[in-house]
mmCIF file of C-alpha atoms and ligand atoms in Angstrom:
data_model
loop_
_atom_site.group_PDB
_atom_site.id
_atom_site.type_symbol
_atom_site.label_atom_id
_atom_site.label_comp_id
_atom_site.label_asym_id
_atom_site.label_seq_id
_atom_site.Cartn_x
_atom_site.Cartn_y
_atom_site.Cartn_z
ATOM 1 C CA MET A 1 0.000 0.000 0.000
ATOM 2 C CA LEU A 2 1.226 3.442 -0.875
ATOM 3 C CA ASN A 3 1.306 5.437 2.320
ATOM 4 C CA PRO A 4 0.071 8.980 1.653
ATOM 5 C CA GLY A 5 2.847 10.307 3.895
ATOM 6 C CA TYR A 6 5.441 8.650 1.695
ATOM 7 C CA THR A 7 8.184 10.993 0.442
ATOM 8 C CA THR A 8 9.944 9.786 -2.686
ATOM 9 C CA VAL A 9 13.442 10.965 -3.505
ATOM 10 C CA SER A 10 12.075 13.021 -6.438
ATOM 11 C CA LYS A 11 9.571 14.810 -4.225
ATOM 12 C CA PHE A 12 12.208 15.371 -1.576
ATOM 13 C CA LEU A 13 14.685 16.842 -4.061
ATOM 14 C CA ILE A 14 12.134 19.124 -5.711
ATOM 15 C CA GLN A 15 11.232 20.454 -2.259
ATOM 16 C CA ASN A 16 14.716 20.613 -0.762
ATOM 17 C CA VAL A 17 17.363 21.445 -3.350
ATOM 18 C CA PRO A 18 18.322 25.043 -2.580
ATOM 19 C CA GLU A 19 17.422 27.607 -5.201
ATOM 20 C CA GLY A 20 20.367 29.114 -6.971
ATOM 21 C CA PRO A 21 22.013 29.092 -10.359
ATOM 22 C CA HIS A 22 22.018 25.278 -10.486
ATOM 23 C CA GLY A 23 18.948 24.386 -8.410
ATOM 24 C CA ARG A 24 16.665 22.865 -11.023
ATOM 25 C CA GLU A 25 19.481 21.120 -12.878
ATOM 26 C CA LEU A 26 20.830 19.689 -9.632
ATOM 27 C CA ALA A 27 17.463 18.197 -8.617
ATOM 28 C CA ALA A 28 17.007 16.720 -12.111
ATOM 29 C CA LEU A 29 20.533 15.272 -12.136
ATOM 30 C CA LEU A 30 20.052 13.618 -8.735
ATOM 31 C CA VAL A 31 16.813 12.029 -9.936
ATOM 32 C CA ASP A 32 18.807 10.584 -12.871
ATOM 33 C CA VAL A 33 21.502 9.358 -10.473
ATOM 34 C CA ALA A 34 18.808 7.617 -8.404
ATOM 35 C CA ALA A 35 17.617 5.869 -11.584
ATOM 36 C CA VAL A 36 21.183 4.717 -12.362
ATOM 37 C CA ILE A 37 21.463 3.382 -8.837
ATOM 38 C CA LYS A 38 18.282 1.345 -9.259
ATOM 39 C CA ALA A 39 19.799 -0.238 -12.373
ATOM 40 C CA ILE A 40 23.080 -1.036 -10.583
ATOM 41 C CA SER A 41 21.118 -2.374 -7.615
ATOM 42 C CA ALA A 42 19.248 -4.751 -9.941
ATOM 43 C CA ALA A 43 22.511 -5.987 -11.514
ATOM 44 C CA VAL A 44 24.259 -6.392 -8.149
ATOM 45 C CA GLY A 45 21.187 -8.068 -6.641
ATOM 46 C CA LYS A 46 21.191 -10.841 -9.227
ATOM 47 C CA GLY A 47 24.604 -11.957 -8.007
ATOM 48 C CA PRO A 48 26.124 -14.751 -10.080
ATOM 49 C CA LEU A 49 22.828 -15.145 -12.002
ATOM 50 C CA ALA A 50 23.626 -11.967 -13.962
ATOM 51 C CA GLY A 51 26.756 -13.603 -15.400
ATOM 52 C CA LEU A 52 28.763 -10.618 -14.177
ATOM 53 C CA SER A 53 31.001 -12.307 -11.617
ATOM 54 C CA GLY A 54 34.743 -12.061 -11.726
ATOM 55 C CA LEU A 55 37.276 -10.021 -13.590
ATOM 56 C CA ALA A 56 36.710 -8.031 -16.766
ATOM 57 C CA GLY A 57 40.250 -8.770 -17.959
ATOM 58 C CA SER A 58 41.058 -5.051 -18.083
ATOM 59 C CA GLU A 59 42.661 -2.455 -15.819
ATOM 60 C CA ASN A 60 41.542 1.010 -14.755
ATOM 61 C CA ALA A 61 43.666 4.156 -14.963
ATOM 62 C CA GLN A 62 45.523 3.186 -11.807
ATOM 63 C CA GLY A 63 46.494 -0.242 -13.077
ATOM 64 C CA GLU A 64 43.977 -2.030 -10.842
ATOM 65 C CA ALA A 65 42.172 -5.063 -12.237
ATOM 66 C CA GLN A 66 38.564 -4.243 -13.122
ATOM 67 C CA LYS A 67 35.692 -6.518 -12.198
ATOM 68 C CA LYS A 68 32.980 -7.006 -14.805
ATOM 69 C CA LEU A 69 30.596 -5.167 -12.508
ATOM 70 C CA ASP A 70 32.993 -2.193 -12.182
ATOM 71 C CA VAL A 71 32.782 -1.772 -15.949
ATOM 72 C CA VAL A 72 29.015 -2.353 -16.157
ATOM 73 C CA ALA A 73 28.292 0.098 -13.314
ATOM 74 C CA ASP A 74 30.528 2.714 -14.964
ATOM 75 C CA GLU A 75 28.653 2.307 -18.270
ATOM 76 C CA LEU A 76 25.297 2.562 -16.498
ATOM 77 C CA PHE A 77 26.389 5.873 -14.966
ATOM 78 C CA VAL A 78 27.668 7.297 -18.240
ATOM 79 C CA ARG A 79 24.656 6.185 -20.282
ATOM 80 C CA GLY A 80 22.182 7.194 -17.588
ATOM 81 C CA ILE A 81 23.624 10.690 -17.121
ATOM 82 C CA GLU A 82 25.193 12.023 -20.312
ATOM 83 C CA TRP A 83 21.981 12.113 -22.393
ATOM 84 C CA SER A 84 20.264 14.705 -20.214
ATOM 85 C CA GLY A 85 22.217 17.814 -21.156
ATOM 86 C CA LEU A 86 22.603 18.647 -17.461
ATOM 87 C CA VAL A 87 26.210 17.538 -17.159
ATOM 88 C CA GLY A 88 29.200 18.983 -18.976
ATOM 89 C CA ALA A 89 31.743 16.582 -17.508
ATOM 90 C CA LEU A 90 31.845 13.102 -16.018
ATOM 91 C CA ALA A 91 34.771 11.512 -14.232
ATOM 92 C CA SER A 92 35.093 8.214 -12.404
ATOM 93 C CA GLU A 93 37.463 5.768 -10.821
ATOM 94 C CA GLU A 94 37.275 3.707 -14.009
ATOM 95 C CA MET A 95 38.169 6.554 -16.407
ATOM 96 C CA ASN A 96 41.658 7.687 -17.346
ATOM 97 C CA ASP A 97 40.624 11.316 -17.441
ATOM 98 C CA VAL A 98 37.629 13.623 -17.390
ATOM 99 C CA HIS A 99 34.994 12.789 -20.005
ATOM 100 C CA PHE A 100 33.464 15.958 -21.489
ATOM 101 C CA VAL A 101 29.917 15.880 -22.779
ATOM 102 C CA ASP A 102 28.879 18.034 -25.742
ATOM 103 C CA GLY A 103 26.214 20.556 -24.895
ATOM 104 C CA SER A 104 25.551 23.232 -22.386
ATOM 105 C CA GLY A 105 25.575 21.250 -19.131
ATOM 106 C CA ARG A 106 27.122 23.208 -16.293
ATOM 107 C CA LEU A 107 27.377 20.419 -13.719
ATOM 108 C CA ALA A 108 30.097 17.824 -13.257
ATOM 109 C CA LEU A 109 29.493 14.369 -11.793
ATOM 110 C CA VAL A 110 32.467 12.571 -10.252
ATOM 111 C CA PHE A 111 31.826 9.025 -9.070
ATOM 112 C CA ASP A 112 33.006 5.645 -7.905
ATOM 113 C CA PRO A 113 30.522 3.469 -9.804
ATOM 114 C CA LEU A 114 31.085 0.404 -7.641
ATOM 115 C CA ASP A 115 32.865 0.721 -4.311
ATOM 116 C CA GLY A 116 34.096 -2.388 -2.511
ATOM 117 C CA SER A 117 33.883 -4.480 -5.664
ATOM 118 C CA SER A 118 36.324 -7.029 -4.252
ATOM 119 C CA ASN A 119 33.456 -7.937 -1.898
ATOM 120 C CA ILE A 120 31.061 -8.725 -4.744
ATOM 121 C CA ASP A 121 32.064 -12.342 -5.173
ATOM 122 C CA VAL A 122 31.527 -13.049 -1.460
ATOM 123 C CA ASN A 123 28.115 -11.318 -1.385
ATOM 124 C CA VAL A 124 29.065 -8.563 1.055
ATOM 125 C CA ALA A 125 27.545 -5.078 0.806
ATOM 126 C CA VAL A 126 28.995 -2.792 -1.876
ATOM 127 C CA GLY A 127 28.020 0.677 -3.019
ATOM 128 C CA SER A 128 28.280 3.603 -5.431
ATOM 129 C CA ILE A 129 29.581 7.046 -4.419
ATOM 130 C CA PHE A 130 29.076 10.372 -6.201
ATOM 131 C CA SER A 131 29.869 14.065 -5.980
ATOM 132 C CA VAL A 132 28.352 16.969 -7.930
ATOM 133 C CA LEU A 133 30.337 20.106 -8.742
ATOM 134 C CA ALA A 134 29.596 23.189 -10.830
ATOM 135 C CA LEU A 135 31.768 23.769 -13.866
ATOM 136 C CA PRO A 136 33.108 27.317 -13.868
ATOM 137 C CA ASP A 137 32.235 27.779 -17.532
ATOM 138 C CA ARG A 138 31.869 25.771 -20.715
ATOM 139 C CA THR A 139 35.241 24.148 -20.705
ATOM 140 C CA THR A 140 37.174 21.136 -21.847
ATOM 141 C CA ASN A 141 39.976 21.680 -19.371
ATOM 142 C CA PRO A 142 40.152 18.659 -17.043
ATOM 143 C CA ALA A 143 41.496 20.916 -14.270
ATOM 144 C CA ALA A 144 38.004 22.467 -14.057
ATOM 145 C CA VAL A 145 36.755 19.529 -11.984
ATOM 146 C CA LEU A 146 39.707 19.688 -9.557
ATOM 147 C CA GLN A 147 37.793 21.602 -6.905
ATOM 148 C CA PRO A 148 37.966 21.140 -3.141
ATOM 149 C CA GLY A 149 35.098 19.285 -1.469
ATOM 150 C CA THR A 150 33.766 22.499 0.064
ATOM 151 C CA ARG A 151 32.540 23.349 -3.459
ATOM 152 C CA GLN A 152 30.371 20.230 -3.787
ATOM 153 C CA LEU A 153 26.753 21.094 -4.584
ATOM 154 C CA ALA A 154 25.654 17.615 -3.592
ATOM 155 C CA ALA A 155 27.104 14.266 -2.601
ATOM 156 C CA GLY A 156 25.795 10.838 -1.866
ATOM 157 C CA TYR A 157 26.222 7.125 -1.928
ATOM 158 C CA ALA A 158 24.136 4.032 -2.454
ATOM 159 C CA ILE A 159 24.602 0.897 -0.408
ATOM 160 C CA TYR A 160 23.553 -2.414 -1.944
ATOM 161 C CA GLY A 161 22.963 -4.473 1.173
ATOM 162 C CA PRO A 162 19.993 -6.462 2.467
ATOM 163 C CA SER A 163 18.104 -3.385 1.265
ATOM 164 C CA THR A 164 19.328 -0.762 -1.205
ATOM 165 C CA GLN A 165 19.614 2.650 0.393
ATOM 166 C CA LEU A 166 20.579 6.052 -0.964
ATOM 167 C CA MET A 167 22.138 8.684 1.303
ATOM 168 C CA VAL A 168 22.181 12.222 -0.085
ATOM 169 C CA SER A 169 23.142 15.719 0.937
ATOM 170 C CA VAL A 170 22.465 18.908 -0.999
ATOM 171 C CA GLY A 171 23.960 20.963 1.818
ATOM 172 C CA THR A 172 20.849 20.881 4.018
ATOM 173 C CA GLY A 173 21.626 17.886 6.217
ATOM 174 C CA THR A 174 22.120 14.237 5.270
ATOM 175 C CA HIS A 175 19.028 12.238 4.387
ATOM 176 C CA GLY A 176 18.518 8.533 3.702
ATOM 177 C CA PHE A 177 16.123 6.749 1.342
ATOM 178 C CA THR A 178 15.308 3.053 1.043
ATOM 179 C CA LEU A 179 14.452 1.431 -2.285
ATOM 180 C CA ASP A 180 10.956 -0.049 -2.324
ATOM 181 C CA ARG A 181 11.654 -2.749 -4.887
ATOM 182 C CA GLU A 182 8.012 -3.507 -5.713
ATOM 183 C CA ILE A 183 7.095 0.118 -6.387
ATOM 184 C CA GLY A 184 10.511 1.128 -7.722
ATOM 185 C CA ASN A 185 10.838 4.294 -5.645
ATOM 186 C CA PHE A 186 13.386 5.477 -3.144
ATOM 187 C CA VAL A 187 11.398 6.426 -0.035
ATOM 188 C CA LEU A 188 12.612 8.798 2.682
ATOM 189 C CA THR A 189 13.310 6.597 5.708
ATOM 190 C CA HIS A 190 16.160 8.459 7.458
ATOM 191 C CA PRO A 191 15.497 12.215 7.469
ATOM 192 C CA ASP A 192 18.147 14.499 8.931
ATOM 193 C CA ILE A 193 20.670 11.949 10.154
ATOM 194 C CA ARG A 194 22.756 12.958 13.207
ATOM 195 C CA ILE A 195 25.900 11.034 14.116
ATOM 196 C CA PRO A 196 26.261 10.643 17.897
ATOM 197 C CA GLU A 197 29.174 12.727 19.212
ATOM 198 C CA ALA A 198 30.510 9.890 21.372
ATOM 199 C CA THR A 199 31.189 6.304 20.361
ATOM 200 C CA SER A 200 32.985 3.158 21.473
ATOM 201 C CA GLU A 201 33.362 1.624 17.983
ATOM 202 C CA TYR A 202 36.386 2.095 15.753
ATOM 203 C CA SER A 203 37.119 0.784 12.261
ATOM 204 C CA ILE A 204 40.613 0.352 10.894
ATOM 205 C CA ASN A 205 42.530 -2.293 8.956
ATOM 206 C CA ALA A 206 44.631 -3.489 11.896
ATOM 207 C CA SER A 207 46.937 -5.561 9.680
ATOM 208 C CA ASN A 208 48.565 -2.276 8.597
ATOM 209 C CA ARG A 209 49.562 -1.365 12.157
ATOM 210 C CA ARG A 210 53.289 -1.594 11.491
ATOM 211 C CA PHE A 211 52.934 1.039 8.749
ATOM 212 C CA TRP A 212 50.897 3.587 10.742
ATOM 213 C CA GLU A 213 52.136 6.915 12.015
ATOM 214 C CA PRO A 214 52.624 7.134 15.814
ATOM 215 C CA PRO A 215 49.462 9.199 16.540
ATOM 216 C CA VAL A 216 47.281 6.521 14.926
ATOM 217 C CA THR A 217 49.054 3.703 16.757
ATOM 218 C CA ARG A 218 48.622 5.646 20.005
ATOM 219 C CA TYR A 219 44.895 6.111 19.406
ATOM 220 C CA VAL A 220 44.209 2.474 18.508
ATOM 221 C CA ASP A 221 46.368 1.103 21.339
ATOM 222 C CA GLU A 222 44.449 3.243 23.813
ATOM 223 C CA CYS A 223 41.144 1.913 22.470
ATOM 224 C CA LYS A 224 42.412 -1.655 22.712
ATOM 225 C CA ALA A 225 43.559 -1.140 26.309
ATOM 226 C CA GLY A 226 39.885 -0.674 27.211
ATOM 227 C CA ARG A 227 38.813 -0.115 30.787
ATOM 228 C CA GLU A 228 42.312 -0.605 32.184
ATOM 229 C CA GLY A 229 43.789 1.943 29.765
ATOM 230 C CA PRO A 230 43.734 5.743 29.623
ATOM 231 C CA ARG A 231 40.287 5.790 27.972
ATOM 232 C CA GLY A 232 38.706 4.000 30.936
ATOM 233 C CA ARG A 233 36.181 2.108 28.809
ATOM 234 C CA ASP A 234 36.015 -0.822 26.423
ATOM 235 C CA PHE A 235 35.877 -0.329 22.642
ATOM 236 C CA ASN A 236 34.778 -2.612 19.814
ATOM 237 C CA THR A 237 36.384 -3.044 16.391
ATOM 238 C CA ARG A 238 34.164 -3.139 13.301
ATOM 239 C CA TRP A 239 35.725 -3.634 9.859
ATOM 240 C CA VAL A 240 33.867 -4.731 6.714
ATOM 241 C CA ALA A 241 36.645 -3.531 4.381
ATOM 242 C CA SER A 242 34.097 -1.861 2.136
ATOM 243 C CA LEU A 243 34.216 1.944 2.447
ATOM 244 C CA VAL A 244 30.502 2.352 1.847
ATOM 245 C CA ALA A 245 29.534 -0.340 4.355
ATOM 246 C CA ASP A 246 31.906 0.952 7.046
ATOM 247 C CA VAL A 247 30.923 4.609 6.616
ATOM 248 C CA HIS A 248 27.246 3.669 6.460
ATOM 249 C CA ARG A 249 27.489 2.041 9.877
ATOM 250 C CA VAL A 250 29.153 5.196 11.235
ATOM 251 C CA LEU A 251 26.413 7.366 9.754
ATOM 252 C CA MET A 252 23.676 5.135 11.179
ATOM 253 C CA ARG A 253 24.908 4.668 14.737
ATOM 254 C CA GLY A 254 28.193 6.515 15.231
ATOM 255 C CA GLY A 255 31.771 5.298 15.277
ATOM 256 C CA ILE A 256 35.117 6.345 13.857
ATOM 257 C CA TYR A 257 36.463 5.138 10.519
ATOM 258 C CA LEU A 258 40.168 5.428 9.791
ATOM 259 C CA TYR A 259 42.129 4.827 6.603
ATOM 260 C CA PRO A 260 45.140 6.880 7.637
ATOM 261 C CA ARG A 261 48.319 7.718 5.816
ATOM 262 C CA ASP A 262 50.786 4.875 6.248
ATOM 263 C CA GLN A 263 54.243 3.805 5.175
ATOM 264 C CA LYS A 264 53.133 0.701 3.276
ATOM 265 C CA GLU A 265 53.845 2.449 0.004
ATOM 266 C CA ALA A 266 56.099 5.423 0.542
ATOM 267 C CA ASN A 267 54.849 8.702 -0.961
ATOM 268 C CA ARG A 268 51.272 7.477 -0.965
ATOM 269 C CA GLN A 269 48.856 9.777 0.859
ATOM 270 C CA GLY A 270 46.475 7.205 2.266
ATOM 271 C CA ARG A 271 44.571 4.780 0.093
ATOM 272 C CA LEU A 272 41.189 6.320 -0.563
ATOM 273 C CA ARG A 273 40.504 8.686 -3.450
ATOM 274 C CA LEU A 274 39.829 12.320 -2.647
ATOM 275 C CA MET A 275 37.468 13.289 -5.467
ATOM 276 C CA TYR A 276 35.038 10.364 -5.560
ATOM 277 C CA GLU A 277 35.444 8.603 -2.207
ATOM 278 C CA ALA A 278 36.671 10.925 0.571
ATOM 279 C CA ASN A 279 35.003 14.204 -0.467
ATOM 280 C CA PRO A 280 31.455 12.914 -0.935
ATOM 281 C CA MET A 281 31.671 10.859 2.273
ATOM 282 C CA ALA A 282 33.113 13.870 4.133
ATOM 283 C CA MET A 283 30.199 16.059 3.019
ATOM 284 C CA LEU A 284 27.650 13.475 4.202
ATOM 285 C CA ILE A 285 29.459 13.051 7.538
ATOM 286 C CA GLU A 286 29.775 16.807 8.159
ATOM 287 C CA GLN A 287 26.164 17.414 7.171
ATOM 288 C CA ALA A 288 25.244 14.788 9.799
ATOM 289 C CA GLU A 289 27.229 16.687 12.452
ATOM 290 C CA GLY A 290 30.244 14.396 12.317
ATOM 291 C CA VAL A 291 33.857 15.346 11.525
ATOM 292 C CA ALA A 292 35.920 14.321 8.477
ATOM 293 C CA SER A 293 39.659 14.876 8.719
ATOM 294 C CA THR A 294 42.965 13.903 7.174
ATOM 295 C CA GLY A 295 44.329 13.916 10.744
ATOM 296 C CA ARG A 296 45.889 17.285 9.922
ATOM 297 C CA GLY A 297 42.939 19.243 8.558
ATOM 298 C CA ARG A 298 39.508 19.106 7.049
ATOM 299 C CA ILE A 299 39.182 16.687 4.099
ATOM 300 C CA LEU A 300 36.827 19.093 2.316
ATOM 301 C CA ALA A 301 39.519 21.799 2.340
ATOM 302 C CA VAL A 302 42.132 19.717 0.490
ATOM 303 C CA GLU A 303 42.973 21.292 -2.888
ATOM 304 C CA PRO A 304 43.023 18.454 -5.422
ATOM 305 C CA GLN A 305 45.963 18.237 -7.811
ATOM 306 C CA THR A 306 44.861 15.189 -9.807
ATOM 307 C CA LEU A 307 41.625 13.304 -10.453
ATOM 308 C CA HIS A 308 42.750 10.068 -8.806
ATOM 309 C CA GLN A 309 44.614 11.659 -5.878
ATOM 310 C CA ARG A 310 44.587 9.766 -2.575
ATOM 311 C CA VAL A 311 44.054 11.213 0.869
ATOM 312 C CA PRO A 312 44.160 10.017 4.496
ATOM 313 C CA VAL A 313 40.634 9.590 5.898
ATOM 314 C CA ILE A 314 39.545 9.792 9.539
ATOM 315 C CA MET A 315 35.810 10.404 9.919
ATOM 316 C CA GLY A 316 32.828 9.909 12.169
ATOM 317 C CA SER A 317 31.800 10.819 15.699
ATOM 318 C CA ARG A 318 33.046 14.258 16.717
ATOM 319 C CA GLU A 319 34.740 13.386 20.012
ATOM 320 C CA GLU A 320 36.858 10.586 18.579
ATOM 321 C CA VAL A 321 37.895 12.307 15.334
ATOM 322 C CA GLU A 322 38.887 15.451 17.243
ATOM 323 C CA ARG A 323 40.937 13.290 19.615
ATOM 324 C CA VAL A 324 42.833 11.717 16.698
ATOM 325 C CA GLU A 325 43.441 15.207 15.254
ATOM 326 C CA ARG A 326 44.821 16.274 18.632
ATOM 327 C CA TYR A 327 47.187 13.278 18.686
ATOM 328 C CA HIS A 328 48.469 14.252 15.234
ATOM 329 C CA ALA A 329 49.025 17.835 16.384
ATOM 330 C CA GLU A 330 50.850 16.680 19.537
ATOM 331 C CA TYR A 331 53.007 14.337 17.497
ATOM 332 C CA ASP A 332 53.852 17.035 14.955
ATOM 333 C CA ARG A 333 54.866 19.365 17.830
ATOM 334 C CA GLY A 334 57.039 16.633 19.354
ATOM 335 C CA GLU A 335 54.803 16.335 22.428
ATOM 336 C CA ASP A 336 53.438 12.892 21.691
ATOM 337 C CA LYS A 337 53.576 10.421 24.542
ATOM 338 C CA PRO A 338 52.642 7.057 23.072
ATOM 339 C CA TYR A 339 50.645 4.966 25.488
ATOM 340 C CA SER A 340 52.310 1.710 26.408
ATOM 341 C CA SER A 341 50.186 -0.729 28.266
ATOM 342 C CA PRO A 342 51.931 -2.686 31.009
ATOM 343 C CA LEU A 343 49.839 -5.660 29.906
ATOM 344 C CA PHE A 344 50.940 -5.411 26.282
ATOM 345 C CA GLY A 345 54.514 -4.876 27.472
ATOM 346 C CA GLU A 346 54.444 -8.119 29.398
ATOM 347 C CA ARG A 347 52.924 -9.973 26.470
ATOM 348 C CA SER A 348 55.532 -8.781 24.034
ATOM 349 C CA LEU A 349 58.334 -9.663 26.483
ATOM 350 C CA PHE A 350 56.775 -13.063 26.888
ATOM 351 C CA ALA A 351 56.544 -13.522 23.129
ATOM 352 C CA LYS A 352 60.186 -12.582 22.665
ATOM 353 C CA GLY A 353 61.263 -14.935 25.454
HETATM 354 MN MN1 LIG B 1 35.977 2.605 -4.026
HETATM 355 MN MN1 LIG B 2 35.157 1.287 -7.392
#
């Protein structure tokens, strides 16, 4: 039954996209993005029955092996968006460079068509992430899309989990919609999401510990020390290893997500991509009253130099992210006092013996 109170994503966008030079175009573009996401959701939801499992046999611009579904999702975005005349430029994780669209479109859509695609073959939640920017003028200069995240007009992601959900911000809070598969509409189910300021859940790939910087090691060791440590309470680890799934949990119930800079590959600034992973997620987190940091500043303030640039990501509940920022600042000033648990000390002595 169609509930008369039911707010579809189209209705929501028409009512909530701020007026301005791009208002109407932005609402129309986001409706098209929602349609693309329904198509990707259908393909992902068929699993191996769609015949889209496994590798495509090709590589993306960064030399990473593409899954068949990476390529299909990228094509669905391009075909679902470029026809409308709203967009002058498209760029994605799967493209070598910015793809310019003939016409008068003044918006740019930057996206990760399928995030967490290594999880596809084990049937774990994956997603799509997108960011909308305004093009300064009719241009075919790829540098035109290299804008800091503060300039995003809108951002969002879809999560293809037990249900398909779409989280969107147009700068007026972060709002969540759930796909009603029978009716084919995204329905507003999570208006005005607020991330709790405090949390006892942290998410980090602990196998990289030996590559972390000292402030990150200090933070995680203190969490692990639990009630006996300086934090005086127990923490839980949560790690899906799918950016969308991990950030979604943080958005829904709080937590801190870290993919910090590490020394695993020297000269690499973190692992996640600024333009189509970190920036859209940072906008959604900030619009939900969370904090999104590199450890040394706001993610949204980073000036991009290249389309596929990487960035350290620390985001989620305010108290924890601000604490990690403080540890970075103390470390950079030479004031860092790494916590060493007497218990861990004993264990490592024991192990060496
Ligand atoms: Mn990704
Ligand atoms: Mn991807």
